[in-house]
């Protein structure tokens, strides 16, 4: 069966520090991968998605970036965090070629102080 | 106008009640539809897909009305454990890398 792992679960970082969140998927090949952010009390905002290794599409211009160095690995990064980067970050995957629902990782709650 | 709109609630209902949520979407080319459940401070989890003919899973019934561009979720015989935020999700299909747009969610609290 397919599983998705996301870490860390909680992170407190100072303004201006770098960020690296990692997500890996097991039990499937060539998944579509996504990074979402959810601000407190708000809906999910799509940040990045990837349909293959090295293929990244950005939905919202910001100081975050994403990379997909391996088929089942998706990384969210920032060189310098802003206060506004605080939120609940969720990695998700779905099968390619079809109208399927997402499976989400357990999320990372980031607080920038 | 948001692409996907939901009544934020909160809906406060007694145990055993029937409650319904609606969700409207703006893009008529939307191809697939889902309801997710999100517990406080947890990740969303897929509750059910929504099919054109309507579908039922136990106490939960989902309906799609393409002409009016809305989907609905009906929960019968509400349980305390149904308390959560329910997210409406619209998918533009494989031609858009399977990207989905989420509503902001409807909060349900079921009380004893």
XYZ file of N, CA and C in Angstrom:
675
model
N 0.838 -1.191 0.000
C 0.000 0.000 0.000
C 0.881 1.252 0.000
N 0.259 2.337 -0.443
C 1.011 3.578 -0.539
C 1.004 4.337 0.790
N 2.135 4.916 1.105
C 2.224 5.752 2.303
C 2.995 7.018 1.961
N 2.721 8.060 2.696
C 3.400 9.331 2.508
C 3.936 9.784 3.856
N 5.191 10.191 3.866
C 5.856 10.603 5.094
C 6.282 12.058 4.958
N 6.062 12.805 5.996
C 6.407 14.215 5.992
C 7.020 14.555 7.348
N 8.103 15.308 7.302
C 8.731 15.694 8.561
C 9.469 17.015 8.419
N 9.694 17.743 9.546
C 9.262 17.385 10.903
C 7.784 17.723 11.116
N 7.242 17.327 12.220
C 5.839 17.591 12.526
C 5.646 19.039 12.992
N 6.595 19.535 13.718
C 6.528 20.892 14.262
C 7.880 21.548 14.117
N 7.858 22.840 13.815
C 9.113 23.562 13.625
C 8.927 25.013 14.047
N 9.847 25.513 14.837
C 9.871 26.928 15.197
C 11.195 27.489 14.701
N 11.095 28.486 13.824
C 12.296 29.026 13.204
C 12.318 30.551 13.326
N 13.498 31.149 13.498
C 13.561 32.619 13.533
C 13.447 33.200 12.133
N 12.966 34.432 12.091
C 12.914 35.168 10.824
C 14.314 35.216 10.216
N 14.372 34.991 8.907
C 15.650 35.055 8.219
C 16.408 33.747 8.151
N 15.924 32.740 8.851
C 16.608 31.444 8.825
C 16.151 30.635 7.617
N 16.925 29.613 7.213
C 16.519 28.773 6.078
C 15.520 27.709 6.515
N 14.893 27.112 5.504
C 13.884 26.078 5.762
C 14.071 24.930 4.790
N 13.869 23.727 5.288
C 13.827 22.560 4.414
C 12.843 21.561 4.985
N 11.778 21.318 4.252
C 10.783 20.319 4.641
C 10.826 19.204 3.610
N 10.776 17.983 4.094
C 10.896 16.859 3.183
C 9.659 15.967 3.217
N 9.372 15.409 2.074
C 8.210 14.542 1.903
C 8.616 13.374 1.015
N 8.280 12.179 1.435
C 8.556 11.014 0.588
C 7.315 10.135 0.500
N 7.181 9.506 -0.631
C 6.048 8.623 -0.892
C 6.583 7.220 -1.129
N 5.889 6.231 -0.608
C 6.276 4.835 -0.820
C 5.124 4.066 -1.440
N 5.478 3.057 -2.223
C 4.461 2.157 -2.741
C 3.822 2.585 -4.037
N 4.390 3.573 -4.704
C 3.854 4.004 -5.991
C 4.988 4.581 -6.819
N 4.761 4.688 -8.109
C 5.770 5.252 -8.999
C 5.182 6.423 -9.761
N 6.044 7.398 -10.032
C 5.670 8.569 -10.817
C 4.388 9.251 -10.314
N 4.313 9.503 -9.015
C 3.121 10.198 -8.522
C 3.180 11.684 -8.857
N 2.030 12.323 -8.901
C 1.994 13.779 -8.872
C 2.173 14.184 -7.407
N 3.010 15.180 -7.171
C 3.291 15.621 -5.805
C 2.955 17.094 -5.647
N 2.511 17.455 -4.458
C 2.003 18.803 -4.208
C 2.451 19.295 -2.836
N 2.699 20.610 -2.759
C 2.862 21.271 -1.470
C 1.725 22.284 -1.304
N 1.014 22.174 -0.182
C -0.031 23.108 0.169
C 0.345 23.792 1.490
N -0.208 24.988 1.682
C -0.091 25.665 2.964
C -1.485 26.054 3.432
N -1.681 25.914 4.727
C -2.954 26.312 5.328
C -2.662 27.284 6.460
N -3.105 28.528 6.287
C -2.982 29.499 7.368
C -4.049 29.200 8.408
N -3.847 29.671 9.606
C -4.760 29.383 10.719
C -6.187 29.789 10.358
N -7.113 28.826 10.474
C -8.513 29.111 10.212
C -8.859 29.344 8.754
N -7.961 28.999 7.870
C -8.194 29.256 6.450
C -8.145 27.973 5.638
N -8.418 28.121 4.349
C -8.380 26.982 3.446
C -6.969 26.666 2.988
N -6.857 25.641 2.142
C -5.560 25.216 1.639
C -5.177 26.002 0.399
N -3.940 26.430 0.363
C -3.411 27.167 -0.781
C -2.332 26.327 -1.449
N -2.480 26.058 -2.738
C -1.475 25.292 -3.469
C -0.241 26.144 -3.689
N 0.923 25.621 -3.289
C 2.183 26.337 -3.452
C 2.942 25.843 -4.688
N 3.162 24.543 -4.749
C 3.929 23.931 -5.840
C 3.327 22.575 -6.179
N 3.538 22.161 -7.429
C 3.216 20.803 -7.784
C 4.264 20.291 -8.766
N 4.353 18.961 -8.840
C 5.362 18.340 -9.687
C 4.787 17.080 -10.333
N 4.981 16.967 -11.641
C 4.500 15.776 -12.356
C 5.635 14.817 -12.665
N 6.875 15.177 -12.295
C 8.003 14.284 -12.542
C 9.285 14.839 -11.950
N 10.324 14.048 -11.979
C 11.620 14.450 -11.426
C 12.086 15.741 -12.084
N 12.474 16.685 -11.256
C 12.993 17.948 -11.761
C 11.950 18.885 -12.338
N 10.690 18.480 -12.363
C 9.617 19.313 -12.930
C 8.817 19.945 -11.802
N 8.941 21.266 -11.683
C 8.278 21.993 -10.605
C 7.478 23.123 -11.200
N 6.237 23.244 -10.762
C 5.412 24.376 -11.159
C 5.021 25.141 -9.901
N 5.164 26.444 -9.991
C 4.863 27.311 -8.855
C 3.513 27.978 -9.078
N 2.702 27.945 -8.045
C 1.375 28.541 -8.157
C 1.317 29.956 -7.597
N 2.143 30.227 -6.614
C 2.077 31.514 -5.930
C 3.490 32.058 -5.785
N 3.768 33.248 -6.315
C 5.122 33.812 -6.167
C 5.406 34.140 -4.713
N 6.562 33.748 -4.238
C 6.890 33.948 -2.837
C 8.343 33.579 -2.644
N 8.797 33.591 -1.409
C 10.198 33.288 -1.144
C 10.424 31.818 -0.857
N 9.512 30.966 -1.281
C 9.682 29.533 -1.126
C 10.064 28.926 -2.462
N 10.688 27.759 -2.421
C 11.000 27.007 -3.634
C 10.781 25.535 -3.346
N 10.681 24.757 -4.406
C 10.487 23.321 -4.250
C 11.416 22.588 -5.195
N 11.745 21.360 -4.828
C 12.574 20.535 -5.699
C 12.119 19.090 -5.599
N 12.355 18.361 -6.678
C 12.013 16.933 -6.720
C 13.241 16.195 -7.256
N 14.169 15.895 -6.374
C 15.409 15.254 -6.817
C 15.256 13.769 -7.167
N 14.232 13.140 -6.612
C 13.947 11.737 -6.902
C 12.448 11.572 -7.160
N 12.092 10.460 -7.750
C 10.694 10.254 -8.167
C 9.705 10.426 -7.019
N 10.084 9.958 -5.831
C 9.134 9.950 -4.725
C 9.567 10.857 -3.587
N 10.353 11.886 -3.902
C 10.830 12.815 -2.893
C 10.522 14.238 -3.334
N 9.931 14.990 -2.426
C 9.547 16.370 -2.731
C 10.002 17.228 -1.571
N 10.730 18.315 -1.868
C 11.324 19.139 -0.823
C 10.857 20.576 -0.970
N 10.486 21.179 0.124
C 10.096 22.594 0.157
C 11.187 23.354 0.900
N 11.646 24.460 0.315
C 12.776 25.175 0.900
C 12.539 26.670 0.915
N 13.302 27.316 1.764
C 13.382 28.768 1.748
C 14.772 29.172 2.198
N 15.299 30.227 1.598
C 16.611 30.709 2.029
C 16.488 31.606 3.252
N 15.391 32.388 3.302
C 15.182 33.308 4.424
C 13.702 33.366 4.746
N 13.319 32.854 5.894
C 11.917 32.818 6.275
C 11.413 34.198 6.685
N 10.128 34.421 6.379
C 9.412 35.627 6.802
C 8.363 35.222 7.840
N 7.915 36.197 8.614
C 6.850 35.912 9.581
C 5.619 35.331 8.878
N 5.350 35.844 7.689
C 4.162 35.424 6.938
C 4.262 33.993 6.419
N 5.411 33.359 6.570
C 5.556 31.964 6.138
C 5.010 30.984 7.172
N 4.634 31.480 8.323
C 4.057 30.600 9.340
C 2.783 29.952 8.812
N 2.590 28.687 9.156
C 1.389 27.993 8.714
C 1.561 26.495 8.820
N 0.555 25.812 8.313
C 0.538 24.350 8.324
C 0.839 23.889 6.895
N 1.985 23.234 6.714
C 2.428 22.825 5.390
C 2.106 21.350 5.172
N 1.465 21.110 4.070
C 1.007 19.755 3.778
C 1.539 19.292 2.435
N 2.136 18.129 2.434
C 2.552 17.472 1.203
C 1.453 16.488 0.821
N 1.227 16.324 -0.460
C 0.200 15.393 -0.907
C 0.643 14.714 -2.189
N 0.077 13.548 -2.448
C 0.318 12.880 -3.709
C -0.997 12.368 -4.272
N -0.985 12.180 -5.594
C -2.085 11.478 -6.224
C -1.544 10.771 -7.459
N -2.278 9.783 -7.914
C -1.857 9.063 -9.108
C -1.993 9.966 -10.317
N -1.134 9.761 -11.297
C -1.199 10.537 -12.519
C -2.326 10.021 -13.413
N -2.748 10.883 -14.310
C -3.693 10.464 -15.344
C -5.026 10.013 -14.816
N -5.749 10.886 -14.220
C -7.056 10.485 -13.731
C -7.563 11.456 -12.703
N -8.801 11.313 -12.402
C -9.407 12.218 -11.443
C -9.460 11.551 -10.078
N -8.329 11.554 -9.410
C -8.249 10.925 -8.102
C -8.148 11.969 -7.016
N -8.455 11.557 -5.806
C -8.286 12.446 -4.663
C -6.858 12.414 -4.167
N -6.525 13.392 -3.363
C -5.205 13.451 -2.759
C -5.106 12.536 -1.548
N -3.852 12.130 -1.261
C -3.514 11.597 0.046
C -2.481 12.540 0.634
N -2.772 13.036 1.822
C -1.901 14.024 2.448
C -0.959 13.382 3.458
N 0.215 13.996 3.595
C 1.069 13.682 4.718
C 0.489 14.304 5.977
N 1.113 14.019 7.099
C 0.572 14.476 8.387
C 0.855 15.949 8.659
N 1.638 16.591 7.797
C 1.814 18.032 7.895
C 2.942 18.479 8.800
N 3.424 19.693 8.528
C 4.419 20.356 9.369
C 3.841 21.682 9.808
N 3.791 21.875 11.108
C 3.300 23.153 11.630
C 4.505 24.053 11.863
N 4.640 25.077 11.027
C 5.783 25.990 11.072
C 5.388 27.297 11.733
N 6.156 27.691 12.722
C 5.988 29.001 13.343
C 7.282 29.764 13.159
N 7.171 30.918 12.510
C 8.337 31.771 12.320
C 8.259 32.876 13.367
N 9.325 33.024 14.132
C 9.295 33.980 15.255
C 10.348 35.078 15.080
N -14.728 36.644 -6.961
C -15.479 35.453 -6.502
C -14.515 34.275 -6.393
N -14.619 33.520 -5.281
C -13.763 32.368 -5.116
C -14.173 31.259 -6.069
N -13.200 30.434 -6.455
C -13.494 29.321 -7.352
C -14.381 28.281 -6.688
N -14.182 28.083 -5.406
C -14.980 27.118 -4.653
C -15.448 27.799 -3.374
N -16.738 27.816 -3.170
C -17.283 28.517 -2.004
C -18.113 27.588 -1.139
N -17.885 27.718 0.150
C -18.646 26.944 1.126
C -19.157 27.871 2.206
N -20.259 27.512 2.788
C -20.753 28.202 3.975
C -19.834 27.793 5.129
N -19.154 28.755 5.760
C -18.177 28.380 6.794
C -18.799 27.830 8.069
N -20.112 28.103 8.247
C -20.755 27.678 9.479
C -20.380 28.614 10.617
N -20.274 28.144 11.846
C -20.322 26.735 12.206
C -21.753 26.187 12.259
N -21.858 24.911 11.988
C -23.102 24.194 12.151
C -23.029 23.472 13.496
N -23.941 23.804 14.372
C -24.010 23.145 15.679
C -25.295 22.334 15.727
N -25.177 21.018 15.791
C -26.360 20.170 15.732
C -26.322 19.162 16.870
N -27.486 18.669 17.297
C -27.508 17.618 18.327
C -27.228 16.265 17.704
N -26.766 15.342 18.517
C -26.591 13.969 18.051
C -27.875 13.460 17.424
N -27.733 12.702 16.350
C -28.890 12.128 15.686
C -29.505 13.022 14.628
N -29.076 14.257 14.561
C -29.641 15.183 13.566
C -29.119 14.867 12.166
N -29.846 15.376 11.189
C -29.396 15.333 9.797
C -28.917 16.719 9.425
N -27.769 16.801 8.793
C -27.198 18.095 8.425
C -26.689 18.022 6.991
N -26.829 19.129 6.286
C -26.400 19.168 4.886
C -25.509 20.372 4.629
N -24.467 20.154 3.846
C -23.566 21.231 3.447
C -23.620 21.375 1.935
N -23.554 22.600 1.482
C -23.474 22.848 0.047
C -22.159 23.514 -0.297
N -21.783 23.360 -1.545
C -20.543 23.938 -2.040
C -20.776 24.315 -3.490
N -20.416 25.520 -3.870
C -20.570 25.935 -5.265
C -19.198 26.123 -5.893
N -19.113 25.863 -7.180
C -17.851 26.045 -7.897
C -18.108 26.884 -9.144
N -17.102 27.611 -9.568
C -17.303 28.595 -10.636
C -16.885 28.089 -12.019
N -15.985 27.102 -12.081
C -15.465 26.671 -13.378
C -16.265 25.489 -13.905
N -16.988 25.728 -14.970
C -17.851 24.678 -15.515
C -17.062 23.520 -16.115
N -15.750 23.706 -16.327
C -14.921 22.629 -16.872
C -14.395 21.694 -15.786
N -14.754 21.930 -14.553
C -14.309 21.074 -13.461
C -14.741 19.639 -13.716
N -13.854 18.707 -13.391
C -14.103 17.331 -13.795
C -14.428 16.369 -12.673
N -13.855 16.594 -11.524
C -14.144 15.660 -10.430
C -14.236 16.421 -9.126
N -14.919 15.781 -8.183
C -15.328 16.486 -6.977
C -15.205 15.560 -5.775
N -14.825 16.154 -4.669
C -14.574 15.341 -3.482
C -15.014 16.094 -2.235
N -15.278 15.332 -1.201
C -15.411 15.884 0.141
C -14.289 15.297 0.997
N -13.625 16.201 1.720
C -12.589 15.804 2.664
C -13.048 16.190 4.059
N -12.512 15.470 5.021
C -12.761 15.785 6.414
C -11.420 16.173 7.031
N -11.437 17.263 7.819
C -10.215 17.677 8.510
C -10.513 17.883 9.981
N -9.851 17.102 10.808
C -9.947 17.283 12.259
C -8.968 18.376 12.673
N -9.221 18.943 13.832
C -8.430 20.076 14.303
C -6.939 19.745 14.330
N -6.151 20.562 13.637
C -4.706 20.456 13.626
C -4.207 19.149 12.992
N -5.031 18.582 12.122
C -4.641 17.361 11.420
C -4.716 17.590 9.915
N -4.193 16.627 9.158
C -4.272 16.733 7.713
C -5.668 16.370 7.221
N -6.083 16.922 6.079
C -7.371 16.517 5.506
C -7.312 15.062 5.066
N -8.446 14.395 5.199
C -8.546 13.007 4.743
C -9.751 12.871 3.826
N -9.561 12.111 2.756
C -10.625 11.940 1.786
C -11.816 11.240 2.426
N -12.969 11.879 2.352
C -14.202 11.306 2.887
C -14.908 10.513 1.789
N -15.143 11.178 0.680
C -15.768 10.483 -0.444
C -15.662 11.307 -1.714
N -15.639 10.583 -2.820
C -15.739 11.228 -4.122
C -17.212 11.536 -4.378
N -17.456 12.443 -5.298
C -18.829 12.803 -5.633
C -19.068 12.473 -7.092
N -20.013 11.601 -7.355
C -20.285 11.164 -8.714
C -21.560 11.819 -9.241
N -21.635 11.882 -10.538
C -22.768 12.574 -11.165
C -24.105 11.977 -10.763
N -24.101 10.675 -10.544
C -25.357 9.998 -10.207
C -25.658 10.074 -8.724
N -24.767 10.704 -7.966
C -24.928 10.718 -6.518
C -24.400 9.422 -5.925
N -23.875 9.485 -4.737
C -23.362 8.282 -4.113
C -23.490 8.350 -2.602
N -23.549 7.176 -2.022
C -23.816 7.058 -0.599
C -22.773 6.144 0.033
N -22.368 6.517 1.244
C -21.443 5.675 1.994
C -21.901 5.696 3.442
N -22.687 4.701 3.795
C -23.223 4.658 5.150
C -24.150 5.825 5.405
N -23.809 6.641 6.393
C -24.655 7.783 6.757
C -24.400 9.005 5.886
N -23.468 8.918 4.979
C -23.054 10.060 4.168
C -23.558 9.907 2.730
N -24.139 10.984 2.213
C -24.616 11.004 0.834
C -24.082 12.244 0.148
N -23.481 12.057 -1.021
C -22.951 13.184 -1.792
C -23.733 13.310 -3.085
N -23.971 14.550 -3.484
C -24.700 14.812 -4.721
C -23.938 15.853 -5.531
N -24.081 15.746 -6.854
C -23.470 16.714 -7.765
C -24.546 17.254 -8.685
N -24.589 18.549 -8.825
C -25.500 19.193 -9.769
C -24.644 20.041 -10.713
N -24.345 19.469 -11.883
C -23.463 20.171 -12.826
C -24.149 21.411 -13.414
N -25.425 21.330 -13.622
C -26.135 22.462 -14.242
C -26.052 23.696 -13.357
N -26.203 23.495 -12.059
C -26.156 24.611 -11.120
C -24.776 24.778 -10.485
N -23.869 23.877 -10.815
C -22.492 23.934 -10.349
C -22.390 23.935 -8.824
N -23.015 22.922 -8.230
C -22.810 22.769 -6.792
C -22.774 21.291 -6.440
N -22.128 21.027 -5.305
C -22.149 19.689 -4.738
C -22.643 19.793 -3.307
N -23.126 18.687 -2.803
C -23.668 18.696 -1.443
C -23.210 17.449 -0.701
N -23.235 17.573 0.614
C -22.933 16.450 1.498
C -24.012 16.401 2.559
N -24.643 15.253 2.677
C -25.690 15.046 3.676
C -25.189 14.027 4.694
N -25.289 14.376 5.955
C -24.910 13.461 7.022
C -26.160 13.148 7.834
N -26.511 11.882 7.889
C -27.678 11.459 8.663
C -27.227 10.903 10.013
N -28.132 10.978 10.985
C -27.875 10.396 12.304
C -26.488 10.814 12.819
N -26.276 12.108 12.925
C -24.966 12.653 13.305
C -24.446 12.044 14.599
N -23.145 11.780 14.590
C -22.438 11.269 15.776
C -21.492 12.347 16.295
N -21.152 12.239 17.567
C -20.183 13.178 18.137
C -18.886 13.173 17.329
N -18.516 11.995 16.847
C -17.267 11.846 16.100
C -17.305 12.487 14.715
N -18.484 12.943 14.297
C -18.575 13.639 13.008
C -18.103 15.088 13.120
N -17.883 15.568 14.325
C -17.427 16.946 14.521
C -16.076 17.130 13.848
N -16.017 18.064 12.905
C -14.809 18.280 12.106
C -15.098 19.419 11.146
N -14.114 19.752 10.347
C -14.315 20.686 9.239
C -14.388 19.880 7.953
N -15.381 20.174 7.137
C -15.596 19.441 5.893
C -15.204 20.343 4.719
N -14.284 19.845 3.919
C -13.733 20.611 2.801
C -14.282 20.096 1.474
N -14.759 21.009 0.691
C -15.216 20.702 -0.658
C -14.029 20.887 -1.601
N -13.804 19.956 -2.506
C -12.630 20.002 -3.379
C -13.044 19.755 -4.816
N -12.541 20.589 -5.700
C -12.862 20.510 -7.122
C -11.579 20.303 -7.904
N -11.593 19.318 -8.792
C -10.405 18.935 -9.546
C -10.602 19.268 -11.019
N -9.584 19.904 -11.606
C -9.687 20.273 -13.000
C -9.272 19.167 -13.949
N -8.829 18.024 -13.407
C -8.544 16.894 -14.263
C -7.084 16.773 -14.652
N -6.759 15.714 -15.386
C -5.374 15.382 -15.657
C -4.680 16.421 -16.523
N -5.432 17.167 -17.315
C -4.799 18.172 -18.164
C -4.236 19.324 -17.352
N -4.609 19.400 -16.101
C -4.069 20.438 -15.227
C -3.252 19.830 -14.104
N -2.566 18.763 -14.419
C -1.712 18.067 -13.448
C -2.494 17.643 -12.217
N -3.779 17.465 -12.390
C -4.572 16.982 -11.265
C -4.715 17.973 -10.136
N -4.469 19.247 -10.415
C -4.574 20.237 -9.343
C -6.018 20.363 -8.874
N -6.124 20.573 -7.599
C -7.442 20.730 -7.018
C -7.549 22.069 -6.311
N -8.760 22.570 -6.272
C -9.042 23.794 -5.532
C -9.906 23.428 -4.337
N -9.499 23.901 -3.175
C -10.210 23.587 -1.939
C -11.093 24.753 -1.520
N -12.269 24.422 -1.026
C -13.053 25.418 -0.321
C -12.430 25.671 1.040
N -12.882 26.728 1.701
C -12.327 27.051 3.010
C -12.865 26.169 4.136
N -13.886 25.365 3.813
C -14.368 24.417 4.808
C -15.602 24.872 5.548
N -16.378 23.890 5.977
C -17.559 24.107 6.814
C -17.332 23.364 8.118
N -17.456 24.078 9.219
C -17.215 23.465 10.527
C -18.505 22.908 11.108
N -18.437 21.657 11.503
C -19.575 20.977 12.124
C -19.220 20.588 13.549
N -20.102 20.939 14.462
C -19.979 20.480 15.845
C -21.246 19.730 16.203
N -21.093 18.474 16.581
C -22.224 17.660 17.007
C -22.191 17.584 18.524
N -23.310 17.960 19.146
C -23.352 18.045 20.601
C -24.234 16.943 21.184
N -23.906 16.534 22.409
C -24.711 15.460 23.044
C -26.140 15.913 23.280
